[in-house]
Tab-separated table of N, CA and C in Angstrom:
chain	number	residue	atom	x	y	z
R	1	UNK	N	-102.529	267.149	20.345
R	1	UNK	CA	-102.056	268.156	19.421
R	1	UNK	C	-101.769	267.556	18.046
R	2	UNK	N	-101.446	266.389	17.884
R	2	UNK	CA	-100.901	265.633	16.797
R	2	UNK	C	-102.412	265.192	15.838
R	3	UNK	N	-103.524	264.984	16.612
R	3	UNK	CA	-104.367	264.676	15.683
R	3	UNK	C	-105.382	265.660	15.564
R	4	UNK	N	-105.527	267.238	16.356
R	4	UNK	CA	-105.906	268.030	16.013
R	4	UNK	C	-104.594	268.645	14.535
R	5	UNK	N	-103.791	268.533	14.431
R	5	UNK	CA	-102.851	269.201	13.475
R	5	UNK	C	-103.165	268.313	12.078
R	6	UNK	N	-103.048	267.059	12.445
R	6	UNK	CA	-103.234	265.838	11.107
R	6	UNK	C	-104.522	266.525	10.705
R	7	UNK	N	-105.619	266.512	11.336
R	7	UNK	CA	-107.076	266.824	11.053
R	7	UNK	C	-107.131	268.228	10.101
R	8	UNK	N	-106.329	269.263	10.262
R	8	UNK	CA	-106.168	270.582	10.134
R	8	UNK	C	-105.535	270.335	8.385
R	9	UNK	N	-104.779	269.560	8.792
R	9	UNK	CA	-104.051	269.208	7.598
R	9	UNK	C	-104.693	268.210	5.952
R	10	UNK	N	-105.877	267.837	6.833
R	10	UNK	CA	-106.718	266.915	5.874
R	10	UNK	C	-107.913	267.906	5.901
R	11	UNK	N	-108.166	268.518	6.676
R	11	UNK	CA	-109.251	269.489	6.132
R	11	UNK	C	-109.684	270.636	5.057
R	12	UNK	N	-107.848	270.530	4.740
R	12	UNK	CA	-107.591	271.616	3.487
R	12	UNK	C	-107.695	270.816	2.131
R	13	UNK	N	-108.551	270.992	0.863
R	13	UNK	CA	-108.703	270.691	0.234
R	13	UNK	C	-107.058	270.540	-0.751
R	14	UNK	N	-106.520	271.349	-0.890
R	14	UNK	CA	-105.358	271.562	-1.412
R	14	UNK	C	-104.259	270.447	-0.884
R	15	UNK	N	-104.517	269.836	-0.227
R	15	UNK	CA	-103.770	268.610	0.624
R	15	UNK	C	-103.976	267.523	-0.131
R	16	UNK	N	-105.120	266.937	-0.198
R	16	UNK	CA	-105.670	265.650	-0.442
R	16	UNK	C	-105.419	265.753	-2.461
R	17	UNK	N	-105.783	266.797	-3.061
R	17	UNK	CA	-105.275	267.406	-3.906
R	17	UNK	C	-104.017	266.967	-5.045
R	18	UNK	N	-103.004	267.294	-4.155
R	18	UNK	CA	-101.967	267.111	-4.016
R	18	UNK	C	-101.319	265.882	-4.306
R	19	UNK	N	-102.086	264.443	-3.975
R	19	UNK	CA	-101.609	263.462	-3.415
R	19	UNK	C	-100.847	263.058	-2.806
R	20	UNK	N	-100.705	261.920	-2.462
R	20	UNK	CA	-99.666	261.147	-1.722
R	20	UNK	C	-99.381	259.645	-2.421
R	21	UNK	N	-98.624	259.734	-1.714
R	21	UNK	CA	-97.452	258.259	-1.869
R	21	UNK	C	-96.910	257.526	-0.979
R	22	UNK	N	-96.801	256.018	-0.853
R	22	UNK	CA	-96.341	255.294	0.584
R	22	UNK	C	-94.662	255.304	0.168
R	23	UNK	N	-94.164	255.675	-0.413
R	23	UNK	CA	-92.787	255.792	-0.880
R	23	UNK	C	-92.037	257.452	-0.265
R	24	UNK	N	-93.308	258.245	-0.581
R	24	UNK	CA	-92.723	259.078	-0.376
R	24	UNK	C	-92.530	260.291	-1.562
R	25	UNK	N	-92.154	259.710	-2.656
R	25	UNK	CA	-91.763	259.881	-4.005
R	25	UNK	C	-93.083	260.433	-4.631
R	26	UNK	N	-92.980	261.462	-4.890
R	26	UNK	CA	-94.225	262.259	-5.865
R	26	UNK	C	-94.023	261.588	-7.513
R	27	UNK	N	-93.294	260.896	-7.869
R	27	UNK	CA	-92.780	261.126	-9.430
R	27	UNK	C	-94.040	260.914	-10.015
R	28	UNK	N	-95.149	260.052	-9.256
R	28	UNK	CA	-96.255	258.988	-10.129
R	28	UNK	C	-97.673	260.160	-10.298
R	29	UNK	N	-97.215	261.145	-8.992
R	29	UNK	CA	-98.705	262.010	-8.872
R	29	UNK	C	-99.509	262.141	-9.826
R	30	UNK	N	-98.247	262.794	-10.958
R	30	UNK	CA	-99.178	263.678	-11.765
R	30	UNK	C	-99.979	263.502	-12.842
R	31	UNK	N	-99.376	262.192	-13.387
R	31	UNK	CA	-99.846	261.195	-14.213
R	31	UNK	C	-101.426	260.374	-13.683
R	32	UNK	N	-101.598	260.305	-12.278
R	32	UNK	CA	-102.456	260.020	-11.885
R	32	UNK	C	-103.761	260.911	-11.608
R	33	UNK	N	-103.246	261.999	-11.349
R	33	UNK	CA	-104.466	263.713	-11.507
R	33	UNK	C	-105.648	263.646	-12.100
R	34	UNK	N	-105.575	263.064	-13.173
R	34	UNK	CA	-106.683	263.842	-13.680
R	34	UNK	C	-107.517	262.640	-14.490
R	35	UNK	N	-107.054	261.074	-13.779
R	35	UNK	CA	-108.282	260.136	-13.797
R	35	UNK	C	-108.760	259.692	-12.234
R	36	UNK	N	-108.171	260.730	-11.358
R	36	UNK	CA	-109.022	260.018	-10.155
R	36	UNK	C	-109.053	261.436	-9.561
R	37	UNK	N	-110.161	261.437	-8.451
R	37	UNK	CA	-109.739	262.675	-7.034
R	37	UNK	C	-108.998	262.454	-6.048
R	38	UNK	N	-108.840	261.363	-5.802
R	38	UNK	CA	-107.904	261.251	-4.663
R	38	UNK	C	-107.080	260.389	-5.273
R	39	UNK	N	-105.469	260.497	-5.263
R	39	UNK	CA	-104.774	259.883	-5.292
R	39	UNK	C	-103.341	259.411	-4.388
R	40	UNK	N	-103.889	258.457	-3.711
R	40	UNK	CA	-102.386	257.446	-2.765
R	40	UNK	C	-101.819	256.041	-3.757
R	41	UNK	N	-101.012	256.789	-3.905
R	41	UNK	CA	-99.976	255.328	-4.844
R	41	UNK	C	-99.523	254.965	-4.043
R	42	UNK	N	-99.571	253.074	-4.090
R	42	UNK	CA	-99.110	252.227	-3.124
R	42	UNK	C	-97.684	252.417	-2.942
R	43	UNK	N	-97.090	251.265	-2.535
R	43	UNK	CA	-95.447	251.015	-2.607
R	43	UNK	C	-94.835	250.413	-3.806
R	44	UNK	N	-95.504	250.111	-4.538
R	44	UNK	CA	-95.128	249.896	-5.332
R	44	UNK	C	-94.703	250.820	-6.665
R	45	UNK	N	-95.782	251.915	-6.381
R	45	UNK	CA	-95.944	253.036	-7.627
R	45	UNK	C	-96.253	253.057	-8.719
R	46	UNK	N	-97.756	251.564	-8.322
R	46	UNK	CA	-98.151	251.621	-9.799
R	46	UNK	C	-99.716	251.934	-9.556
R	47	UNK	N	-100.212	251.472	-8.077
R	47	UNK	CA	-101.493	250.985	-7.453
R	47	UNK	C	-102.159	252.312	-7.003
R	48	UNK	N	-103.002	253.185	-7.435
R	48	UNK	CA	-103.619	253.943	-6.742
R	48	UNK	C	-104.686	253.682	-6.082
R	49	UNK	N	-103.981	253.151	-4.302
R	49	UNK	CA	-105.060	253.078	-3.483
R	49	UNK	C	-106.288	253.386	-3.356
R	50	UNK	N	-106.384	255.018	-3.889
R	50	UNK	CA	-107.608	255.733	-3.758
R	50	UNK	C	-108.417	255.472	-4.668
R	51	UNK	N	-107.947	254.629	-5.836
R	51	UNK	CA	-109.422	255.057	-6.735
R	51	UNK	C	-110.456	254.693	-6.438
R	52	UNK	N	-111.093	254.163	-5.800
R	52	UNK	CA	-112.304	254.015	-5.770
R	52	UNK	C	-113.043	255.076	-4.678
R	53	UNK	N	-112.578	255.966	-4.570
R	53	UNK	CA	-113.600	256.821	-3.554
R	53	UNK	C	-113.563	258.261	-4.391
R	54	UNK	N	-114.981	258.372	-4.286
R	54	UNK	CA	-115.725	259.395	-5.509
R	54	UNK	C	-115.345	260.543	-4.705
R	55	UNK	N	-115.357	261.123	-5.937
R	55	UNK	CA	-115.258	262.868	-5.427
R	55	UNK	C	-116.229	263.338	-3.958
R	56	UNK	N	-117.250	262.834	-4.432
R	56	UNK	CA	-118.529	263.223	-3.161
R	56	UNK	C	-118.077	263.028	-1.648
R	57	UNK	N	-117.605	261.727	-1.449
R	57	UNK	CA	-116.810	260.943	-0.635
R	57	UNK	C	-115.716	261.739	0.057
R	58	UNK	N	-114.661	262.110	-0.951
R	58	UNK	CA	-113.850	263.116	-0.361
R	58	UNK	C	-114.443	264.193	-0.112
R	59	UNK	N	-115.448	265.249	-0.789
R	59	UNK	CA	-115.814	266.388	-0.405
R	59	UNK	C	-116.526	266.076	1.200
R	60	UNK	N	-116.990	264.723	1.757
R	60	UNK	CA	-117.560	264.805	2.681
R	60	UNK	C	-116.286	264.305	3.635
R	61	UNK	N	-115.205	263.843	3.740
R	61	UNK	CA	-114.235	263.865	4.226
R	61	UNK	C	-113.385	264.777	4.530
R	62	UNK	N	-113.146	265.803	3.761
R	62	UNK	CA	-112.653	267.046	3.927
R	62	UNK	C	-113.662	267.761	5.280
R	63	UNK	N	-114.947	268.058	4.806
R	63	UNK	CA	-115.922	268.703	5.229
R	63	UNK	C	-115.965	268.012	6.958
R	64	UNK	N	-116.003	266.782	6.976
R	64	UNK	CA	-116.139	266.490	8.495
R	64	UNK	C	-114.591	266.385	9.487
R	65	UNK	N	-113.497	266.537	8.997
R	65	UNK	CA	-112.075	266.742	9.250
R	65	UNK	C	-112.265	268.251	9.410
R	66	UNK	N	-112.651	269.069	8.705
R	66	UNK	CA	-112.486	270.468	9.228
R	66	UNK	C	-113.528	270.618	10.420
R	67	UNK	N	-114.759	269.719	10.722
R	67	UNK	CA	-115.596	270.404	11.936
R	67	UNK	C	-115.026	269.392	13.295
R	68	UNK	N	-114.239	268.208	12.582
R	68	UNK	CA	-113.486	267.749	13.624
R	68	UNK	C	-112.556	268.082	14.377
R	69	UNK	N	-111.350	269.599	13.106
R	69	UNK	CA	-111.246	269.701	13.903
R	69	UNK	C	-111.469	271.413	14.795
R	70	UNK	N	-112.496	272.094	14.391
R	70	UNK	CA	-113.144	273.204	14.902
R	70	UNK	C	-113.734	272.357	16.316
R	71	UNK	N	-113.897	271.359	16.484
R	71	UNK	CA	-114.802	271.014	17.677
R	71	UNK	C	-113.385	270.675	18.442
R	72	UNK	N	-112.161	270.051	18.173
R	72	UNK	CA	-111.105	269.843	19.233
R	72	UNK	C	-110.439	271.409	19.588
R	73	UNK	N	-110.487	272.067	18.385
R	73	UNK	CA	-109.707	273.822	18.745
R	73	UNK	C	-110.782	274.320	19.580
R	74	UNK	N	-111.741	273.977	19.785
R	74	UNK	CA	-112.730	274.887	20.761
R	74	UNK	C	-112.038	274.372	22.407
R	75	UNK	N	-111.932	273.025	22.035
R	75	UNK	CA	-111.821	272.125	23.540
R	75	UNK	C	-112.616	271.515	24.358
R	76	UNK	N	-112.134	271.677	25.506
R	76	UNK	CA	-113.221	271.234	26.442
R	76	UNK	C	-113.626	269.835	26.726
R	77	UNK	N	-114.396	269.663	28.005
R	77	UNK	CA	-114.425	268.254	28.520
R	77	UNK	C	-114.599	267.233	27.779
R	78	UNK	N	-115.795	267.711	27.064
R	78	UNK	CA	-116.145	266.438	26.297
R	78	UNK	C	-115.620	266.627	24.422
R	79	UNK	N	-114.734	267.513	23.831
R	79	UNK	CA	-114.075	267.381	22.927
R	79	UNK	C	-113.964	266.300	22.234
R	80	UNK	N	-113.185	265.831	23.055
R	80	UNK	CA	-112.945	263.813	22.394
R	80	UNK	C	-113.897	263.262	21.876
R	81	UNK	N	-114.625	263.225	22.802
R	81	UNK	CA	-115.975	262.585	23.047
R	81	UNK	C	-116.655	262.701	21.819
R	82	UNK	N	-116.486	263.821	22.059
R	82	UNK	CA	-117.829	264.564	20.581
R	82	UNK	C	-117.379	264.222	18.872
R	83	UNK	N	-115.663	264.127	18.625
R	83	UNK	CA	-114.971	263.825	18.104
R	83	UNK	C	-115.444	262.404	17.535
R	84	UNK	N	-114.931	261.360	18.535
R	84	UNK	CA	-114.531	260.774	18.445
R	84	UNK	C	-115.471	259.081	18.869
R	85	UNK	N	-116.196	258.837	19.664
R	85	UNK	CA	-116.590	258.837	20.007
R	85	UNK	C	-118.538	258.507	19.961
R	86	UNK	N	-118.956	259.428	19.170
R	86	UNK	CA	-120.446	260.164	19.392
R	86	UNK	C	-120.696	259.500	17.938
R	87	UNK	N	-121.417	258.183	17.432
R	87	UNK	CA	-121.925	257.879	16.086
R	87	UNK	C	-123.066	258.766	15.938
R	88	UNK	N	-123.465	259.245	14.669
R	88	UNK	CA	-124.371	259.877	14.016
R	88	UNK	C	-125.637	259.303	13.091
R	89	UNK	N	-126.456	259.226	12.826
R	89	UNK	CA	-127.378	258.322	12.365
R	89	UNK	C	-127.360	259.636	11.133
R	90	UNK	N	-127.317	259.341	9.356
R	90	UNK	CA	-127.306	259.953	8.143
R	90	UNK	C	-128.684	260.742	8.852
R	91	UNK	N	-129.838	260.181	9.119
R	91	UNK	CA	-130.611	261.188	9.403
R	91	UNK	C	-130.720	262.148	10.088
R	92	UNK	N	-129.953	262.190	10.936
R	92	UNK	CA	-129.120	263.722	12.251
R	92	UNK	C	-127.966	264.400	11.211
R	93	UNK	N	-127.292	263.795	10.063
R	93	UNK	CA	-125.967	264.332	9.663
R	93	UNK	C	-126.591	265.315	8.345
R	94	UNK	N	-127.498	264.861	7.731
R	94	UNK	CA	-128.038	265.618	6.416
R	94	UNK	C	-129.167	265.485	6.766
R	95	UNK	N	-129.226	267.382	5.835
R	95	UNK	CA	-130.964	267.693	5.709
R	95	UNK	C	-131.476	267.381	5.085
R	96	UNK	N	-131.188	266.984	3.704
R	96	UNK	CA	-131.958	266.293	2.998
R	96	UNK	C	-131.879	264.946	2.569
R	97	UNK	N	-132.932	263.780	2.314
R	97	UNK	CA	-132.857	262.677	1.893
R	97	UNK	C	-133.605	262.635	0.670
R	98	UNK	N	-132.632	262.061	-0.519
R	98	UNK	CA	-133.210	261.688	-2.007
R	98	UNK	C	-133.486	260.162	-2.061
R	99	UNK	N	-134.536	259.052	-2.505
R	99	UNK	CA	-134.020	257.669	-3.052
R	99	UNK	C	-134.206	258.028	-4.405
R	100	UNK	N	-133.532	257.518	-5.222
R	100	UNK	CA	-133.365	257.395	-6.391
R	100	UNK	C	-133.358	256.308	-7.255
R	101	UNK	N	-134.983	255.475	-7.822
R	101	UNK	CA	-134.380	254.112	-7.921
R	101	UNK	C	-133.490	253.983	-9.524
R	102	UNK	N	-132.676	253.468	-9.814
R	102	UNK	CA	-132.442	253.343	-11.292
R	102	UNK	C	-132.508	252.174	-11.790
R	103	UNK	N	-132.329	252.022	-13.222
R	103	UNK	CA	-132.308	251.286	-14.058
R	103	UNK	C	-131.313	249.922	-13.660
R	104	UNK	N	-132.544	248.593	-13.418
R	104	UNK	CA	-131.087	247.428	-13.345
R	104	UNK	C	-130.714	246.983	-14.665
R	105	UNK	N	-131.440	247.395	-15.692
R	105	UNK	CA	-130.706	246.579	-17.219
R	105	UNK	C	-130.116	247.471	-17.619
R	106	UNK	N	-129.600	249.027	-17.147
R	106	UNK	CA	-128.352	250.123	-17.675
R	106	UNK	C	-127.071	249.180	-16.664
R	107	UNK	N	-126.931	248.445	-16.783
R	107	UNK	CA	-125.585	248.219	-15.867
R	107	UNK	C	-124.297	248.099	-16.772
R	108	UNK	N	-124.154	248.732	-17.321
R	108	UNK	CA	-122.681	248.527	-18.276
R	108	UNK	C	-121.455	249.767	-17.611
R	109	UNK	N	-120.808	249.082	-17.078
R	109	UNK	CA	-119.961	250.111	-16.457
R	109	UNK	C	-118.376	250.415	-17.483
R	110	UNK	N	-118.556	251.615	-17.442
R	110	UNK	CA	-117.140	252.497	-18.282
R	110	UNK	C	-116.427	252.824	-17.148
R	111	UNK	N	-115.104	253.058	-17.941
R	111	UNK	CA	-113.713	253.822	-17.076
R	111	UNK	C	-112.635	252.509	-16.636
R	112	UNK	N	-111.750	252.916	-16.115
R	112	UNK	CA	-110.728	251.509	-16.244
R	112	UNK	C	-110.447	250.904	-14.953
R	113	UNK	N	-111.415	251.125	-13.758
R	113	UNK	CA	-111.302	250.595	-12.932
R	113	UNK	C	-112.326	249.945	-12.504
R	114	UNK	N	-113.905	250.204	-13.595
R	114	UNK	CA	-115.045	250.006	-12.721
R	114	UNK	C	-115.437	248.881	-13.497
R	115	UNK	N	-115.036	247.850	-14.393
R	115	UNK	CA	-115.097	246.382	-14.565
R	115	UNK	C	-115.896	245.702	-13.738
R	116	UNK	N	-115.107	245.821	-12.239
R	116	UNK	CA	-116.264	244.907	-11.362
R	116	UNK	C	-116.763	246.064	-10.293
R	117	UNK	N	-117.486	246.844	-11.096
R	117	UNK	CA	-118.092	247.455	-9.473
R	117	UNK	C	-119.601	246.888	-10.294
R	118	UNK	N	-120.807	247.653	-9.050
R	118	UNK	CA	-121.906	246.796	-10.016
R	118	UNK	C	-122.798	248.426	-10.524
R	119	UNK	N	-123.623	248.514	-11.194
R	119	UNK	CA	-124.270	249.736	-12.028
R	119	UNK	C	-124.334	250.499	-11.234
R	120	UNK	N	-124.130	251.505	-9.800
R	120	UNK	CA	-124.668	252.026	-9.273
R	120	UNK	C	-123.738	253.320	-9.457
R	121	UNK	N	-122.350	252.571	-9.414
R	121	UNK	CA	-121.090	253.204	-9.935
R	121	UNK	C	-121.187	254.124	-10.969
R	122	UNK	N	-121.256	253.650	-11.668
R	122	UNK	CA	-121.771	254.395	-13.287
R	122	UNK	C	-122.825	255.664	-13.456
R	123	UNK	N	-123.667	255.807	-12.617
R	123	UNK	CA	-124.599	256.445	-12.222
R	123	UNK	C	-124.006	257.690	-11.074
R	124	UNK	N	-123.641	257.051	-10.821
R	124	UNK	CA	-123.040	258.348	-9.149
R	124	UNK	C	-122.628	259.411	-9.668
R	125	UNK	N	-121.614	260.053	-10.449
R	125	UNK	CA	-121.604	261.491	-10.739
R	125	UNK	C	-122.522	262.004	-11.660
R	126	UNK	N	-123.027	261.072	-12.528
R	126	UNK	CA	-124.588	261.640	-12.730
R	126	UNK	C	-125.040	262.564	-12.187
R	127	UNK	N	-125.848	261.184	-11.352
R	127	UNK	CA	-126.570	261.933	-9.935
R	127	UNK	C	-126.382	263.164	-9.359
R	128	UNK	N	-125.176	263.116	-9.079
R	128	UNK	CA	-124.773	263.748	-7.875
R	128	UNK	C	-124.309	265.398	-8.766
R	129	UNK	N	-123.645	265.553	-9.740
R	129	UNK	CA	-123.951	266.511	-10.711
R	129	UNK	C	-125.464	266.997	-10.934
R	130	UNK	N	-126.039	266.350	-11.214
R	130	UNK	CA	-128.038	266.592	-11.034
R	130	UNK	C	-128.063	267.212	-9.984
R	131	UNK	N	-127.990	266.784	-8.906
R	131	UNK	CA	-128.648	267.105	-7.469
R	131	UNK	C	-127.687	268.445	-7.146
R	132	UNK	N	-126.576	268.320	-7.272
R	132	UNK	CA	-125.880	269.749	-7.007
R	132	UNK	C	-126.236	271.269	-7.842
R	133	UNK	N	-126.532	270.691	-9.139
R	133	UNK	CA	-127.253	271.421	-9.821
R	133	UNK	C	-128.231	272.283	-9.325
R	134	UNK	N	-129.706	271.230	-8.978
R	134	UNK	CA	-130.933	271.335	-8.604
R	134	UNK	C	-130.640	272.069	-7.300
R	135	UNK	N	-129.865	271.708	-6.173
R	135	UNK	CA	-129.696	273.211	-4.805
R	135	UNK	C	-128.774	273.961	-4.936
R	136	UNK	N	-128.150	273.892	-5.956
R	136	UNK	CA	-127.121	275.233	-6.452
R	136	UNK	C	-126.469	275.611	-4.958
R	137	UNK	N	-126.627	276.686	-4.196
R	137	UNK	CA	-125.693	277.291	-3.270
R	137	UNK	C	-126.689	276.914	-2.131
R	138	UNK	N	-127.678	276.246	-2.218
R	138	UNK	CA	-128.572	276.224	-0.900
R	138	UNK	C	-127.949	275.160	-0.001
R	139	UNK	N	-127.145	273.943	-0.698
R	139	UNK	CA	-126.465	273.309	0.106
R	139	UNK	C	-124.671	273.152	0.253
R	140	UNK	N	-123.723	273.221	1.496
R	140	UNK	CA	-122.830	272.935	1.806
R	140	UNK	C	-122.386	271.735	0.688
R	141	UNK	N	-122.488	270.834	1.274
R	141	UNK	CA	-122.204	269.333	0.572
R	141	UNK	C	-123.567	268.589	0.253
R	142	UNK	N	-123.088	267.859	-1.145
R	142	UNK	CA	-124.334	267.209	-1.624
R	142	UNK	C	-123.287	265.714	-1.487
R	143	UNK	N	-124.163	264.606	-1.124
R	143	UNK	CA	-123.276	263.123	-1.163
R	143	UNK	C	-124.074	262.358	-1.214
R	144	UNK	N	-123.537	261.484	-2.770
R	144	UNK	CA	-124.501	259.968	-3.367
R	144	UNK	C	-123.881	258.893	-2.809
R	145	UNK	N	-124.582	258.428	-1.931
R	145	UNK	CA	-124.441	257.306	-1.676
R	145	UNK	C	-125.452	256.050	-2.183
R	146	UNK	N	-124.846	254.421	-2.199
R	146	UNK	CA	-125.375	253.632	-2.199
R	146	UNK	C	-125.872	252.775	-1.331
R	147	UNK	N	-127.434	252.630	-0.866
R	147	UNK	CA	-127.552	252.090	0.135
R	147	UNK	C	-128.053	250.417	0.035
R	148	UNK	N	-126.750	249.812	0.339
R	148	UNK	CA	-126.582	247.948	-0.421
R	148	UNK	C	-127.699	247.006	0.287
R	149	UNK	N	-128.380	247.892	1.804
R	149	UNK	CA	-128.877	246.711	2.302
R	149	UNK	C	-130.658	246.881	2.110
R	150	UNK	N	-130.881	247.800	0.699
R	150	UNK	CA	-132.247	248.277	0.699
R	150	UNK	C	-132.932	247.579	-0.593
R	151	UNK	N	-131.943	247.946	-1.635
R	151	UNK	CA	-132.108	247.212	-2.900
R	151	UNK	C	-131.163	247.566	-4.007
R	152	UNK	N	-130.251	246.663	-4.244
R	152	UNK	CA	-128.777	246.823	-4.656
R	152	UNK	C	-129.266	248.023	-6.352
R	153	UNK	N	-130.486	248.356	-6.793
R	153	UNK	CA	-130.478	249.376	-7.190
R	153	UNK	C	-130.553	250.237	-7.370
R	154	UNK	N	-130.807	251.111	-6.190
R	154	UNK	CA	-131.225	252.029	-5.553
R	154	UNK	C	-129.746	252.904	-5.246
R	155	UNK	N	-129.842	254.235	-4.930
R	155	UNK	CA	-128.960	255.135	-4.272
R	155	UNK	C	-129.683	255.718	-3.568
């Protein structure tokens, strides 16, 4: 019951939203809003854990927390299982597959956290703005990922 309820509770967009804090203490939230999507300030209340996970990231986190937990409220034998359990290969999880190769001499990364990420960063809401564009309402969730073990310039 406890991790069908947690699940219920992370499946609402308005949650994650919201942020959190390992203190407890909202004071830092709001100041943090509106340079990241997810925001968890450490213990300290200066560190936002979350920045580095893109909007896309959370929209697909939300999205699989709510069928996680529609598949435990249904029940049944193998519930858990299916949950928990059952790995998915990206090619069973999405209908569509994009590669996208880009530019390795655009690598200059902006914003105040992405110093050391490497160009691919810089590119991702691009992308992923493009592509949401291009299926408008035909798709649920659109998600850019980087795939590191193909060719570090590629998405």
């Amino acid at each position: 019951q406890l991790v069908k309820g947690a699940l219920s509770l992370l499946s609402n967009p308005a949650t994650l939203k919201a942020g959190f804090t390992a203190t407890g203490v909202k004071q830092n939230v709001a100041s943090w809003r509106n340079m990241f999507p997810l925001i968890f300030v450490g213990p300290c209340g200066y560190v936002n854990i979350g920045a580095r996970i893109s909007r896309c990231a959370m929209d697909e986190f939300i999205h699989e927390a709510a069928l996680s937990s529609s598949v435990l409220e249904r029940g049944g034998r193998t519930a858990f299982e299916q949950v928990f359990l059952v790995s998915l290969y990206p090619a069973v999880r999405y209908d569509l597959h994009v590669h996208i190769k880009i530019d390795r001499s655009d690598n200059i990364a902006t914003g105040s956290c992405e110093g050391d990420m490497i160009s691919w960063r810089s590119h991702e809401k691009t992308i992923h703005d493009m592509i949401t564009k291009a299926i408008s309402n035909r798709a649920k969730l659109v998600r850019v990922q980087h795939q590191p073990f193909v060719n570090s310039s590629d998405i």
